[in-house]
Coordinates of C-alpha atoms in Angstrom, one line a residue:
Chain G
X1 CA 1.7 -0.4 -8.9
X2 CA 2.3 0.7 -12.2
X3 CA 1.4 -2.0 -14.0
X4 CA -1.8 -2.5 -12.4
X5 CA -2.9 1.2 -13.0
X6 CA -1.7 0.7 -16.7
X7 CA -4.5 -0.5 -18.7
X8 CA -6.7 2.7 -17.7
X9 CA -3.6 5.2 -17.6
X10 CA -2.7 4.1 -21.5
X11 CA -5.5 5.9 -23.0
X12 CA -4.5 9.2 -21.2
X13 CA -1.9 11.3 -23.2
X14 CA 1.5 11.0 -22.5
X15 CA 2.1 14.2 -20.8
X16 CA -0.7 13.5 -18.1
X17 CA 1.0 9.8 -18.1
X18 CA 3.9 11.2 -17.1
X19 CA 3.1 13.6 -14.2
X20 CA 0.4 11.0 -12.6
X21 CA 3.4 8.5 -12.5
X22 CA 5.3 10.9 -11.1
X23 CA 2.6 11.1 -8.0
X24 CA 2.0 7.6 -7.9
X25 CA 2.8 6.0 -4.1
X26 CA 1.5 3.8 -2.1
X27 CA -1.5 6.3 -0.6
X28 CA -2.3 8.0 -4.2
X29 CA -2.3 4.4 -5.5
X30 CA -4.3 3.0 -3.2
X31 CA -6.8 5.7 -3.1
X32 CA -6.8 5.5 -7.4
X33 CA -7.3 1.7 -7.2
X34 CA -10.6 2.0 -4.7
X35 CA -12.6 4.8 -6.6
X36 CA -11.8 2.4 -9.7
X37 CA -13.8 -0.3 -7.5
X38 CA -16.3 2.0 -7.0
X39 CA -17.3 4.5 -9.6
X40 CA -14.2 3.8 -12.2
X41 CA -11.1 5.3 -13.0
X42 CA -10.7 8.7 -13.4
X43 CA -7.4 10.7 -14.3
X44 CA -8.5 13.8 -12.3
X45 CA -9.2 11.6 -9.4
X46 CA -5.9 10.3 -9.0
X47 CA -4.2 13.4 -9.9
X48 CA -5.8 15.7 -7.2
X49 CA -4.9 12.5 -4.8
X50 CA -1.4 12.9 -6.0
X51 CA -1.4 16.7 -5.9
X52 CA -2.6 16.4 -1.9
X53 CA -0.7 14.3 -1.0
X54 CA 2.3 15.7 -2.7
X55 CA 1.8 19.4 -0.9
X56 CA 1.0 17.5 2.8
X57 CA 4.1 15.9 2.4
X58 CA 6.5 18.6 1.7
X59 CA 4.9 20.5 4.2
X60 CA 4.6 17.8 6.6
X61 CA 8.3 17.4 6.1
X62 CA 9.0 20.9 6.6
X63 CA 6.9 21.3 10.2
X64 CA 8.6 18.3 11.0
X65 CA 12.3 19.0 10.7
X66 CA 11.3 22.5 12.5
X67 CA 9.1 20.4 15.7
X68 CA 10.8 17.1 15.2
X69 CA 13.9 18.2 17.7
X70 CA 11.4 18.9 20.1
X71 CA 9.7 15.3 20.8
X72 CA 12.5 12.6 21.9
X73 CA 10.6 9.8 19.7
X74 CA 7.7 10.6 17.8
X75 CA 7.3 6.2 17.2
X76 CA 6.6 5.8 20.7
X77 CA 3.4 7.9 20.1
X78 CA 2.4 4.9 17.8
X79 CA 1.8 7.9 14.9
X80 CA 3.0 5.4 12.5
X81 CA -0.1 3.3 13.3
X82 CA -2.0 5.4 10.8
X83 CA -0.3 3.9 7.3
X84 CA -1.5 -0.1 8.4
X85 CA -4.5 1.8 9.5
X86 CA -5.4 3.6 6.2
X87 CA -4.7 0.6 4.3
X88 CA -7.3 -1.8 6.3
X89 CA -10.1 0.6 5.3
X90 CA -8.9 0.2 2.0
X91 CA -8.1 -3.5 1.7
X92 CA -11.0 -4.7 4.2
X93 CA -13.8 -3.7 1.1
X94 CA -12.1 -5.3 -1.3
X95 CA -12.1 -9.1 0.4
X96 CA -15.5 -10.1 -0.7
X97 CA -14.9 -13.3 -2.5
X98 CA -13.0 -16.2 -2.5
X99 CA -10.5 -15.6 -4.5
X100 CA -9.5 -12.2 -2.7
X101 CA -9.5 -13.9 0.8
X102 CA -7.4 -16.4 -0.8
X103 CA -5.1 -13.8 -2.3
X104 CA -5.3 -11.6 0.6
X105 CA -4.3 -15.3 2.8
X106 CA -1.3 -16.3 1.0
X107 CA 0.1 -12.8 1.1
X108 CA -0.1 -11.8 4.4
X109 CA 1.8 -15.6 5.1
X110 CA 4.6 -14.3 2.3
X111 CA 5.0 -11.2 3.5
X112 CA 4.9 -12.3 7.3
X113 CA 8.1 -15.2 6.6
X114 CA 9.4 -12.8 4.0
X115 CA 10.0 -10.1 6.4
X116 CA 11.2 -12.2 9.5
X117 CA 13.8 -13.9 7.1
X118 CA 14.9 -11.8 4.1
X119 CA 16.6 -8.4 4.0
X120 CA 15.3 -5.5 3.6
X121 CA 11.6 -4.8 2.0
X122 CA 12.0 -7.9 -0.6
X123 CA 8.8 -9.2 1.5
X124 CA 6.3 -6.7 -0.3
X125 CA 7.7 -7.3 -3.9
X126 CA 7.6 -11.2 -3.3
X127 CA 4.3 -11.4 -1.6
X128 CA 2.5 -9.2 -4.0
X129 CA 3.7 -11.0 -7.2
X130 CA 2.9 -14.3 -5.6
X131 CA -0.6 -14.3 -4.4
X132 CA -1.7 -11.9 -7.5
X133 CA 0.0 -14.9 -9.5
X134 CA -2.2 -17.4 -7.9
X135 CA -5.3 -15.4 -8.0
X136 CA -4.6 -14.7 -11.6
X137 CA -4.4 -18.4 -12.1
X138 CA -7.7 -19.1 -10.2
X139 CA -9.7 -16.3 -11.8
X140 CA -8.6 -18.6 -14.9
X141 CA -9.7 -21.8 -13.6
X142 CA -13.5 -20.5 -12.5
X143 CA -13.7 -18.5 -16.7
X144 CA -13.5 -22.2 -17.4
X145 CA -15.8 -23.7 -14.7
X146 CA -18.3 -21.1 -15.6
X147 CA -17.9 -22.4 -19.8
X148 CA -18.7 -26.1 -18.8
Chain K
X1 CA 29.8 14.7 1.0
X2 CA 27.1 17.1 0.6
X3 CA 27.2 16.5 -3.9
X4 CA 27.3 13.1 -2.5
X5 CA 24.0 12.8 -1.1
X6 CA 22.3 14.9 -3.7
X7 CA 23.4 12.5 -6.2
X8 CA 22.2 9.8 -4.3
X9 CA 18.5 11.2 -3.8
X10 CA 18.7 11.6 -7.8
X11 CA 19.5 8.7 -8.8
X12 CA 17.0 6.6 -6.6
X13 CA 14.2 9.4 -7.7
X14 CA 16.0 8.1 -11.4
X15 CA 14.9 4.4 -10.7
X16 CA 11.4 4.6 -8.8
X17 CA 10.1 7.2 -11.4
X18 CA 11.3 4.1 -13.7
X19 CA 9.2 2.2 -12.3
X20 CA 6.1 4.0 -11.9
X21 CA 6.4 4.9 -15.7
X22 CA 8.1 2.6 -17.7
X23 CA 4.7 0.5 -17.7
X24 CA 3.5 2.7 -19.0
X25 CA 6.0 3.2 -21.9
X26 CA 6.1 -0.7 -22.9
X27 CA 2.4 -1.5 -22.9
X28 CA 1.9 1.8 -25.3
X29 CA 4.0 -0.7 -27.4
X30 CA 2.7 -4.2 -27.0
X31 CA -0.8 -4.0 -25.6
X32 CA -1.7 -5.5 -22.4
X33 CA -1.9 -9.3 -22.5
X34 CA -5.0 -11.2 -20.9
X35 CA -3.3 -13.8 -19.0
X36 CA -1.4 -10.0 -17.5
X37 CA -4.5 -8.9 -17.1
X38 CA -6.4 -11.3 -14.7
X39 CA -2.8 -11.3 -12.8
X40 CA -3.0 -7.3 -12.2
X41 CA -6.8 -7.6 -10.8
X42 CA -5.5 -9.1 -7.7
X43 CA -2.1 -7.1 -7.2
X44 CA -4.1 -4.3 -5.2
X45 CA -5.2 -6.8 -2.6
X46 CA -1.9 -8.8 -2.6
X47 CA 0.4 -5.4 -1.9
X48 CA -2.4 -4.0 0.5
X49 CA -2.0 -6.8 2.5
X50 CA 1.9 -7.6 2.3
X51 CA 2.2 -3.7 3.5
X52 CA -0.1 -4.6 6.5
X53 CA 0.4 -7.7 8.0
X54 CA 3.9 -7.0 8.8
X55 CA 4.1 -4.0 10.2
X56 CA 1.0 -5.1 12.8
X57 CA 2.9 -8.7 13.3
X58 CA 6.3 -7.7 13.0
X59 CA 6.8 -3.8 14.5
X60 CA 10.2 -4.3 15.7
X61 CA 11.6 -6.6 13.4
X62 CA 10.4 -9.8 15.0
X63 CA 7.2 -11.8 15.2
X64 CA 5.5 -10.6 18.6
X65 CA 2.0 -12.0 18.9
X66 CA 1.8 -11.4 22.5
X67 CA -0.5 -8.7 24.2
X68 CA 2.6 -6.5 24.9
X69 CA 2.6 -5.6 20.8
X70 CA -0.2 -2.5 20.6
X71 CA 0.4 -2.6 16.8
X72 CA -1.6 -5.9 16.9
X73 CA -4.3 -5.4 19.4
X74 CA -5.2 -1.6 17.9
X75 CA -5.1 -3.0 14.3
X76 CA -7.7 -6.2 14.9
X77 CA -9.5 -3.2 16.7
X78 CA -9.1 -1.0 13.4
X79 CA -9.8 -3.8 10.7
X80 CA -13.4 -3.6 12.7
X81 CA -14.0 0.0 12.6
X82 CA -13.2 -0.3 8.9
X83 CA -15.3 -3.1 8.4
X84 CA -18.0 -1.6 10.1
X85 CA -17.4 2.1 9.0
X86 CA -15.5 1.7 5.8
X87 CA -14.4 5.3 6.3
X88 CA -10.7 6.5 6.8
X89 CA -10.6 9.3 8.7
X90 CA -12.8 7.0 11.4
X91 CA -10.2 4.1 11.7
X92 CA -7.0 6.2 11.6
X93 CA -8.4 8.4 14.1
X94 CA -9.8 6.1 17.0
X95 CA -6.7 3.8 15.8
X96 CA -4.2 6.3 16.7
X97 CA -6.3 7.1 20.1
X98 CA -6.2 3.1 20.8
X99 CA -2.6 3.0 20.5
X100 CA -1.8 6.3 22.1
X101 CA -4.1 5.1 25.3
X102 CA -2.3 1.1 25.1
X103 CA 1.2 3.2 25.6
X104 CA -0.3 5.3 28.3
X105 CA -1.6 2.0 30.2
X106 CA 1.7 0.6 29.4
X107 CA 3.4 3.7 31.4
X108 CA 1.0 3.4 34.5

């Protein structure tokens, strides 16, 4: 995730570099990397993300340890439904050609096998590196289709 | 036990703060190559979708394609609404009501 961000984080100062890294997860990055798509990158952006998400969380945290002894199993409610959920809005606008379907393919094969037969979350870091690699490698191959 | 723990929640704050800015640190130095470059375009869609597709496929740890896995059914429901909508608060919301009412059929 921080890679990705890096080429329009390195022209911030490092002070601002450092507290936006400090916010980065999954939901500030994904939200950072769509407005990017959209209307381009801004530093503000990503750190009022952050910011929210930051203060929800604590607080979330908090009512949660306090209300959390009262409901037996909060996963049977199917609450957790609303990370896959957020990230379908945000992935489902990005698959409009052929190399993101292909990307988006080939990862959600890795990371389906990855997670039924390695430990832990090595699926995610395994999937993502592979298919970017290979879309990386195909955005090369159409640059050079387009030159001929 | 207690120092323990607190050490613990350091040192893995330590190592993903690493991670999130050490980037950062060591393309200040050496400029972001182009080859890098093409390859970092696609990583948003690539980790999108390897944080999806398991937890709809796999919930509990194992492959359940079946009808009894709400996960699935709610999240081909909500890759519709967002296809359609394209707005957040839209798919998490009747998402979460989907699999809140597949549980409650599932009780009956």
């Amino acid at each position: 995730m921080g890679a990705s961000l890096a080429p329009y984080m390195m022209k911030l100062p490092v002070p601002l570099q450092a507290i936006l890294s400090f916010g980065l997860v999954d939901e500030s990055y994904a939200l950072t990397i769509n407005r990017i798509n959209s209307s381009g990158y801004s530093a503000l952006y990503q750190l009022g993300c952050s910011l929210t998400l930051y203060i929800t969380w604590a607080i979330s945290t908090a009512v949660g340890v306090v209300a959390g002894s009262y409901i037996d199993d909060p996963l049977q409610w199917g609450l957790d439904f609303a990370m896959p959920a957020t990230f379908l809005v945000l992935l489902i606008p990005r698959l409009v050609d052929k190399q993101s379907l292909v990307v988006c393919g080939i990862a959600a094969v890795t990371a389906v096998l990855g997670a039924m037969y390695l430990p832990g979350k090595w699926y995610i870091i395994i999937a993502c590196l592979l298919a970017s690699a290979i879309g990386g490698m195909m955005e090369r191959e159409g640059v050079n289709n387009h030159a001929q | 036990m207690r120092s323990e723990i607190l050490f613990i929640i350091l040192g893995m704050a330590a190592v993903t703060y690493l991670t999130r800015f050490g980037c950062l640190v060591l393309f200040r130095y050496t400029g972001i190559p182009s080859f890098l470059h093409r390859w970092l375009k696609h990583i948003p869609t690539a980790i999108l979708t390897a944080l999806i597709m398991p937890s709809l496929l796999l919930p509990k740890g194992y492959l359940d394609l079946t009808m009894q896995n709400h996960y699935l059914i709610a999240g081909i429901l909500a890759a519709v609404i967002a296809y359609k909508s394209r707005n957040i608060i839209a798919t998490v919301g009747l998402g979460i009501m989907a699999m809140i009412t597949l549980n409650w059929l599932d009780k009956m």
